[in-house]
Coordinates of C-alpha atoms in Angstrom, one line a residue:
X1 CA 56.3 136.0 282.2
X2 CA 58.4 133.4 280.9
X3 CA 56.9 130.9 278.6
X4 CA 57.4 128.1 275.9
X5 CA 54.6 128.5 273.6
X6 CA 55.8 126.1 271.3
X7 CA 55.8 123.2 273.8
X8 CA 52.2 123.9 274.3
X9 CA 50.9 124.6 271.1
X10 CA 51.4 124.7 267.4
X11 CA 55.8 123.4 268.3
X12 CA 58.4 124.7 265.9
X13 CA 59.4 123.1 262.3
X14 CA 73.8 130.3 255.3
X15 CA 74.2 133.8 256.5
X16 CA 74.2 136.2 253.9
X17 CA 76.8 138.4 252.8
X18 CA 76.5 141.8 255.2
X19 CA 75.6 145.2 253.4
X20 CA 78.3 148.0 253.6
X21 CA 78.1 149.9 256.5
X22 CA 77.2 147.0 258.4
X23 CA 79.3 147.5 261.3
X24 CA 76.6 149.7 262.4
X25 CA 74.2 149.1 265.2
X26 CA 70.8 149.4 263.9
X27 CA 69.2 152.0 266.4
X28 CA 66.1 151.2 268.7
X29 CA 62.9 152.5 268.7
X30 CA 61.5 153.9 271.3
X31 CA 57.9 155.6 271.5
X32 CA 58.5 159.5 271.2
X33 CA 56.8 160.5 274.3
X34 CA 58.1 164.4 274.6
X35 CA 56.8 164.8 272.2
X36 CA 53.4 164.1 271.7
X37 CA 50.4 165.2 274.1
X38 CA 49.3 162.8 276.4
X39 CA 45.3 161.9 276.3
X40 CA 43.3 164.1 278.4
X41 CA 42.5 162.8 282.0
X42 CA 45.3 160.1 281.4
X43 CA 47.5 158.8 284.9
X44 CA 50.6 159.1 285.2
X45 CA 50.5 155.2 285.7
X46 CA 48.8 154.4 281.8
X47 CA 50.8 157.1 280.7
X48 CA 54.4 155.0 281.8
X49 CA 52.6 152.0 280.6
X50 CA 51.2 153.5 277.2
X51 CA 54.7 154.7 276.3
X52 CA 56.8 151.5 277.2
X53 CA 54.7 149.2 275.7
X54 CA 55.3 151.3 272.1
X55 CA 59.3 151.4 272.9
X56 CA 61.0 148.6 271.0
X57 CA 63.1 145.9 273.3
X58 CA 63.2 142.2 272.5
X59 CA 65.3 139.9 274.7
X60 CA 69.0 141.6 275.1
X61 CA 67.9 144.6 273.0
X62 CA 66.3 146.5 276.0
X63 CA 68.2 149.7 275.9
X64 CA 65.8 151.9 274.5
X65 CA 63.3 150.4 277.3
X66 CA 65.9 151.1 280.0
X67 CA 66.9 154.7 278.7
X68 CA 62.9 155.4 279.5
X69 CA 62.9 154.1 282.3
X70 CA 66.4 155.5 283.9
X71 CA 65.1 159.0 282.4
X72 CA 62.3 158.9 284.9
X73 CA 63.3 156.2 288.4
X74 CA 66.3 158.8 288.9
X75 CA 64.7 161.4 290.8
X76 CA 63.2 158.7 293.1
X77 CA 66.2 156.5 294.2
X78 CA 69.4 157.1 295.9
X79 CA 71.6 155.5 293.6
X80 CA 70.7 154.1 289.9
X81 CA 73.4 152.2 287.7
X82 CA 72.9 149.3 285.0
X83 CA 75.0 146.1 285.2
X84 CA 77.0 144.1 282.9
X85 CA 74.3 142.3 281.8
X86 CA 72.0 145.8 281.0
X87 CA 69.8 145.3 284.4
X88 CA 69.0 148.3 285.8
X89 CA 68.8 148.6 289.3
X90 CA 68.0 151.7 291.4
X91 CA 68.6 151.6 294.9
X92 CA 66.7 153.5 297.7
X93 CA 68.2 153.4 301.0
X94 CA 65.6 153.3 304.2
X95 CA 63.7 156.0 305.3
X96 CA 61.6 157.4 308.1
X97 CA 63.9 156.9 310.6
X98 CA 64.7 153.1 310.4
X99 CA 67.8 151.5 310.3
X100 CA 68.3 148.7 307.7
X101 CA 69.5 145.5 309.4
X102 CA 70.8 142.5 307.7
X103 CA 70.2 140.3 310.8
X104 CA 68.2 142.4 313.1
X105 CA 65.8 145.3 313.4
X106 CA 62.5 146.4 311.0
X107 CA 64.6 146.7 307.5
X108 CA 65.8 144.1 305.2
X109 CA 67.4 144.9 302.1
X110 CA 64.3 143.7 299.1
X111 CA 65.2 143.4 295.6
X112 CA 61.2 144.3 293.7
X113 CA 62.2 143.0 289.9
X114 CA 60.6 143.5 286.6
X115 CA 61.7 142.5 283.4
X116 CA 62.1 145.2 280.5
X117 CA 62.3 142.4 277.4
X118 CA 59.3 141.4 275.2
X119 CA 59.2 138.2 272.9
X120 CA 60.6 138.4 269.6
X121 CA 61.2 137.2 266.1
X122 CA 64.8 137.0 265.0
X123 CA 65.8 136.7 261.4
X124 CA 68.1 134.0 260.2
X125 CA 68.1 133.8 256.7
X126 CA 67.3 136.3 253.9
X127 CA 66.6 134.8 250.5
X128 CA 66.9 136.4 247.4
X129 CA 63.5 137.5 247.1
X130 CA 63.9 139.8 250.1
X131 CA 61.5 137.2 252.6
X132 CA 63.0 137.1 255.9
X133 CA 63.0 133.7 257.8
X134 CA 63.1 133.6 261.2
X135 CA 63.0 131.8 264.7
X136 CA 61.3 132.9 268.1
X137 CA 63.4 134.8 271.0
X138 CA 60.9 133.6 273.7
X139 CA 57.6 132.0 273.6
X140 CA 55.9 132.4 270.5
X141 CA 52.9 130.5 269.0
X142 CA 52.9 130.3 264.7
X143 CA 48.7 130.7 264.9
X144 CA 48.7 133.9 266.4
X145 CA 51.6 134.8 264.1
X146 CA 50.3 134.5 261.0
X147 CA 49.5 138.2 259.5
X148 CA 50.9 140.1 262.1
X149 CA 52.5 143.5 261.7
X150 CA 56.3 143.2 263.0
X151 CA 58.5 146.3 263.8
X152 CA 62.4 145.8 263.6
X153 CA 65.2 148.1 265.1
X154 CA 64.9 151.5 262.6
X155 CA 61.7 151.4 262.7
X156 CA 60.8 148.6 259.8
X157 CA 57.7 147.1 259.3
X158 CA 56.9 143.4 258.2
X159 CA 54.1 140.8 257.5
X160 CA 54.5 137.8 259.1
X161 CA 53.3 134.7 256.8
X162 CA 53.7 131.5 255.7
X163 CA 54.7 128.6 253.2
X164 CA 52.2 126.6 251.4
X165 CA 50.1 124.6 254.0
X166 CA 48.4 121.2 253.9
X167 CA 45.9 122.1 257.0
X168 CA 46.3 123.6 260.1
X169 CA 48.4 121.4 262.0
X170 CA 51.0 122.0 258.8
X171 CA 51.9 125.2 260.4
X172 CA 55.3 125.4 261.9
X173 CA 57.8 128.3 263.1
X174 CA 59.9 126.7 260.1
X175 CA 57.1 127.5 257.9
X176 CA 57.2 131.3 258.1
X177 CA 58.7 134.5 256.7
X178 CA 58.4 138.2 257.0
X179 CA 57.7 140.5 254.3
X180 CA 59.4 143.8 254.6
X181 CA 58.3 144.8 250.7
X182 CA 61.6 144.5 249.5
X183 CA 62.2 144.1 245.9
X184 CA 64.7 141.9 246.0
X185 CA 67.5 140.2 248.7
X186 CA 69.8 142.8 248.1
X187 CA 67.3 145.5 249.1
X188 CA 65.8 143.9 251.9
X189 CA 69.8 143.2 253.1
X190 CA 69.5 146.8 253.2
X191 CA 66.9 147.5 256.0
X192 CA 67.4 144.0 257.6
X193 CA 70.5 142.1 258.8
X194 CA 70.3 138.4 260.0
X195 CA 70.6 138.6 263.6
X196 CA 68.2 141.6 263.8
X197 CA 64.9 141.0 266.0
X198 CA 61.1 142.2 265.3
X199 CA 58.4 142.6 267.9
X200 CA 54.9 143.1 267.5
X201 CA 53.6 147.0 266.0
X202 CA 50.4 147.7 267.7
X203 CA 49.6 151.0 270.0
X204 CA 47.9 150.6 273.1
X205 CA 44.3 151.4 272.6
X206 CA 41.9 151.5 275.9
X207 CA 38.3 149.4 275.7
X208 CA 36.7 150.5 278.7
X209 CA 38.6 149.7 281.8
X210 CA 40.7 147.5 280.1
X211 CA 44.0 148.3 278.4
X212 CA 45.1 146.2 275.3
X213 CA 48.6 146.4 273.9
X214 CA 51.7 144.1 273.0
X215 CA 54.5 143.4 275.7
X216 CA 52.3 143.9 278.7
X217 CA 54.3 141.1 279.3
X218 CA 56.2 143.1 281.3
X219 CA 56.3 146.5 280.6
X220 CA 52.9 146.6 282.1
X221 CA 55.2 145.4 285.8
X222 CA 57.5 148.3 284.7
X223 CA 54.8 150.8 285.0
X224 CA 53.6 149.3 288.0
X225 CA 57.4 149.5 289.9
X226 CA 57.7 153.2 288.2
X227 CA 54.9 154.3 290.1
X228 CA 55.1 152.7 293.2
X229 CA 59.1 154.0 293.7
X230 CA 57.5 157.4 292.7
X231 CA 54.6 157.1 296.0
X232 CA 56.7 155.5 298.7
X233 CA 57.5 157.8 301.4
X234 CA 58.8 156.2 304.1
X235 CA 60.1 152.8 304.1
X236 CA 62.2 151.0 306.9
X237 CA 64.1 148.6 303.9
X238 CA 66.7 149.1 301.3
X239 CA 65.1 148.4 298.1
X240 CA 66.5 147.6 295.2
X241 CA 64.0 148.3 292.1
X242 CA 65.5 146.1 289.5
X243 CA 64.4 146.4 285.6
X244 CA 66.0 143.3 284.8
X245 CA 67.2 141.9 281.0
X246 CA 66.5 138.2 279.1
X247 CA 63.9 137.3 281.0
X248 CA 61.4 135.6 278.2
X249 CA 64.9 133.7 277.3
X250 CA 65.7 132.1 280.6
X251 CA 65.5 134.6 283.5
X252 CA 69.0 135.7 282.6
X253 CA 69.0 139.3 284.0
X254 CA 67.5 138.6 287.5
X255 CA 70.2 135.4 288.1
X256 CA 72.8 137.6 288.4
X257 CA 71.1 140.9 289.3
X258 CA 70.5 139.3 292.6
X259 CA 73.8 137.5 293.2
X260 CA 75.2 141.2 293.2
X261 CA 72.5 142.6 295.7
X262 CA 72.6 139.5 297.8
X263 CA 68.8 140.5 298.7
X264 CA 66.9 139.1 301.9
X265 CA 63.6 139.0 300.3
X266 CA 63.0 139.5 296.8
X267 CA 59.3 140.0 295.1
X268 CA 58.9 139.3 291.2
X269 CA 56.1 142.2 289.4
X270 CA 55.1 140.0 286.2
X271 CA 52.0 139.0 284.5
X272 CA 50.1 136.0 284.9
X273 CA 47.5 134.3 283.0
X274 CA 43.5 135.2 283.7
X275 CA 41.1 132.3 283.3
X276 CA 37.9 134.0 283.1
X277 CA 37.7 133.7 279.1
X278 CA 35.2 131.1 277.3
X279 CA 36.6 127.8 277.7
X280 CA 40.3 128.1 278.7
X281 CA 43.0 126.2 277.9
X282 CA 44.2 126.2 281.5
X283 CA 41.5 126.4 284.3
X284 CA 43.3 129.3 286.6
X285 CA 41.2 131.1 289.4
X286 CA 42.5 134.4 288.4
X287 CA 40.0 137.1 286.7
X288 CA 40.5 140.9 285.2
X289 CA 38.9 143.5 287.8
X290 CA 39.4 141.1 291.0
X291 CA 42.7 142.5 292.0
X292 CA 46.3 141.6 291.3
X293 CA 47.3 138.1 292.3
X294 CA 49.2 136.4 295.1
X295 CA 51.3 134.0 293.1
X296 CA 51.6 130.2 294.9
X297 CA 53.2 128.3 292.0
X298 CA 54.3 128.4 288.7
X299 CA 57.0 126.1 286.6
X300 CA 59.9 128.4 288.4
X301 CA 59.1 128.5 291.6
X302 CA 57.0 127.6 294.9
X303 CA 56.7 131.2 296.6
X304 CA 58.1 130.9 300.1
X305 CA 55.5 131.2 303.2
X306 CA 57.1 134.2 304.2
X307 CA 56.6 136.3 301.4
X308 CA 52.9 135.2 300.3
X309 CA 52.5 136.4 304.5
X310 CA 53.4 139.6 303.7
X311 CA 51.5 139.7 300.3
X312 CA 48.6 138.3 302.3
X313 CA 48.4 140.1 305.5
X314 CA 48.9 143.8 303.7
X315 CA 46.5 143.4 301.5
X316 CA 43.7 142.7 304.1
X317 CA 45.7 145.6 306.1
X318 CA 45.0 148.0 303.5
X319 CA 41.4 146.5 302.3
X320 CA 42.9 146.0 298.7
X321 CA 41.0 143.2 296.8
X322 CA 43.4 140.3 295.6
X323 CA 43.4 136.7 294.1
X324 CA 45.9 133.4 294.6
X325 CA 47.2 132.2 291.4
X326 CA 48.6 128.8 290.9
X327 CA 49.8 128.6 287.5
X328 CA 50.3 125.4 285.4
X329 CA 53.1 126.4 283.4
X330 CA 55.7 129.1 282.7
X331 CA 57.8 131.5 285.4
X332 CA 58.9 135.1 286.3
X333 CA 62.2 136.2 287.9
X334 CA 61.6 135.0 291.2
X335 CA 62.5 131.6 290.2
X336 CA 65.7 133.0 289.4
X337 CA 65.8 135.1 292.3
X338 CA 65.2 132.3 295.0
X339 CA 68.4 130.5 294.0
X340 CA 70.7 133.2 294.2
X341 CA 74.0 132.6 296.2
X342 CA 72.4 130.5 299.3
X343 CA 69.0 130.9 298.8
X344 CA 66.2 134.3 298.9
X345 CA 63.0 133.9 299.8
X346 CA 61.0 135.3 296.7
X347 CA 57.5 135.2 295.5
X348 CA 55.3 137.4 292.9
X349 CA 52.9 140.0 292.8
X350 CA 50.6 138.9 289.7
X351 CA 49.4 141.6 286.9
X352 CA 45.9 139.1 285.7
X353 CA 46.3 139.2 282.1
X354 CA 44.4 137.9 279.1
X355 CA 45.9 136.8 275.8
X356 CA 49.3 136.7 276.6
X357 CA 52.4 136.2 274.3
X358 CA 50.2 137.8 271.6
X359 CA 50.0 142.0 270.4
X360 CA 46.4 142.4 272.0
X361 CA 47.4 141.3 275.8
X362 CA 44.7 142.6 278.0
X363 CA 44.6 144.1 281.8
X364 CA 42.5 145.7 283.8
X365 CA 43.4 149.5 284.8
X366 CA 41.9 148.5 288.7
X367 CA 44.2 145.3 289.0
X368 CA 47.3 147.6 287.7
X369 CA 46.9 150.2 290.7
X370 CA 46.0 147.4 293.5
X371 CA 48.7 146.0 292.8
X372 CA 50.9 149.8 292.9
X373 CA 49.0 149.9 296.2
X374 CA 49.7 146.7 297.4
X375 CA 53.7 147.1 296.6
X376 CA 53.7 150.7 297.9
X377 CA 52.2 149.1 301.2
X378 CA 54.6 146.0 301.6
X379 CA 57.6 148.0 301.2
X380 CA 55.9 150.1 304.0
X381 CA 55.6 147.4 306.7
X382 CA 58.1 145.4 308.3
X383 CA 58.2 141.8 306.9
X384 CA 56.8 138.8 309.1
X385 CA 59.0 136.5 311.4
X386 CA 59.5 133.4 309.4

């Protein structure tokens, strides 16, 4: 989910000389799954989710994200390849017996999108102390920066902290700096290149039937596509599951990912803020454990009538619980995807989420396999008539 949370909270405030060697692309990180046993009893669904939300992809760093993800979509999709842009996009022709038509007949060809980027930090300056200054890459907030843990590509850690401060409402993105330990600029030029981007370092750890990691926001969609391309059957549509790139920085990936596919329909799988904490900021009727949510409005887009039908009318089908959501701010990829080329209906299937844009985002293990049900069952049903 796309969001500026600078606008709404806290609001923001020379390159140095490259090391030798610096040609080099600093390698991702990406959670070593082989090889470590997964916790007894665990799904196949939190294990896909467990692992991506450890891999490291900030905004147009994705790759090790999409490697994962390739590794595993391939044996469940006709055709898989990745884009100029890094979207990846698997293609699954119809099955069952029907016939996709593009102006007649049960099928449609449906794009289903979810984005594989997280929110960043990216350094811009390097003094010669070794601190690291830096701006956001997507909606960050300085409060809930302050003394986190940061992970950058090869696997370094930081501190984020802060200038001086005359109160609170002193604190300002232009205020802050990571601390990798360095002993001096020269050795932190060593491990840390301007340009280079830090996300969040926290594990996914499980408190009851919640999950709470960083970059739910959207790896915890990602898990949820994953395992509904690895349920459906039968299906009368061509369906494009699309792991799209840049979406916390503008909806970048899914803009042209569906100019290409030219979809009929296309459904966004994305996070969306839960109101059911003490005193919200914004009062949203969506709560963890009630289902995944129906999306009517965000900043991005007005879901069209036909696809909130479809949402609708399976989900009372199949007797799987589920919420409308009208959010006051931010967007996903459908608000790219409903302007491609002459127009797509598009709407979103809603993950409810608690804390997001911060490394201890919250969802319910219930509302993540409604909503696999719920997209398994749509892409099992011919749409409405408009």
């Amino acid at each position: 989910m796309a969001t500026d949370m600078t606008d709404r909270r806290a609001g923001p405030g020379g390159e140095p000389q490259r090391p030798s060697g610096a040609g080099r692309e600093p390698q991702p990180v990406a959670a070593p799954a082989g090889e470590r046993e997964e916790p007894a009893g665990e799904s196949r669904l939190i294990g896909f989710l467990r692992d991506l939300t450890q891999t490291y992809g900030p905004s147009g760093r994705e790759e090790a994200v999409r490697e994962y993800i390739r590794a595993r979509v391939e044996a469940w999709a006709d055709e898989v390849r990745v884009d100029a842009l890094g979207n990846l996009m698997a293609r699954r022709g119809p099955r069952g017996g029907a016939a996709p038509g593009r102006s007649g007949g049960p099928g449609r060809r449906i794009m289903v999108a979810a984005h594989m980027d997280e929110i960043a930090l990216i350094a811009t300056h390097i003094d010669e102390k070794g601190f690291i200054r830096v701006e956001p890459v997507g909606g960050q907030d300085p409060i809930i920066l302050m003394g986190q843990r940061v992970e950058f590509a090869g696997g370094v850690i930081g501190v984020v902290s802060s200038e001086k401060l005359d109160g609170a409402r002193d604190l300002k993105m232009g205020k802050l700096f990571v601390d990798i330990g360095a002993t001096s600029g020269d050795d932190a030029r060593r491990h840390v290149r301007v340009g280079d981007m830090a996300v969040f370092h926290r594990p996914l750890e499980r408190a009851g039937r919640r999950l709470v990691a960083k970059a739910m926001d959207d790896r915890s969609g990602c898990a949820v596509v994953m395992e509904a391309m690895a349920r459906l059957e039968d299906s009368p549509h061509e369906v494009y599951f699309v792991f799209t790139v840049q979406e916390e920085v503008g909806l970048r990936g899914a803009r042209t990912a569906s100019f290409g596919i030219e979809p009929d329909v296309a459904v966004a799988v994305d996070i969306t803020l839960a109101g059911d904490t003490p005193e919200p900021e914004h009062r949203v009727a969506v709560e963890l454990g009630k289902g995944p949510a129906v999306k009517v409005k965000d900043n991005s887009q007005i879901a069209h009538p036909l696809v909130r039908r479809w949402m609708e009318a399976t989900a009372e089908a199949e007797g799987i619980p589920y919420q409308l959501e009208v959010l006051p701010f931010g967007g996903t990829d459908a608000g790219a995807m409903q302007l491609a080329r002459a127009g797509v209906p598009a709407g979103t299937l809603s993950i409810p989420t608690r804390y997001a844009h911060t490394p201890g985002e919250m969802v319910d293990a219930g509302d993540l396999e409604g909503a696999v049900r719920l997209l398994v069952a749509m892409l099992q049903r011919p749409l409405p008539e408009l």
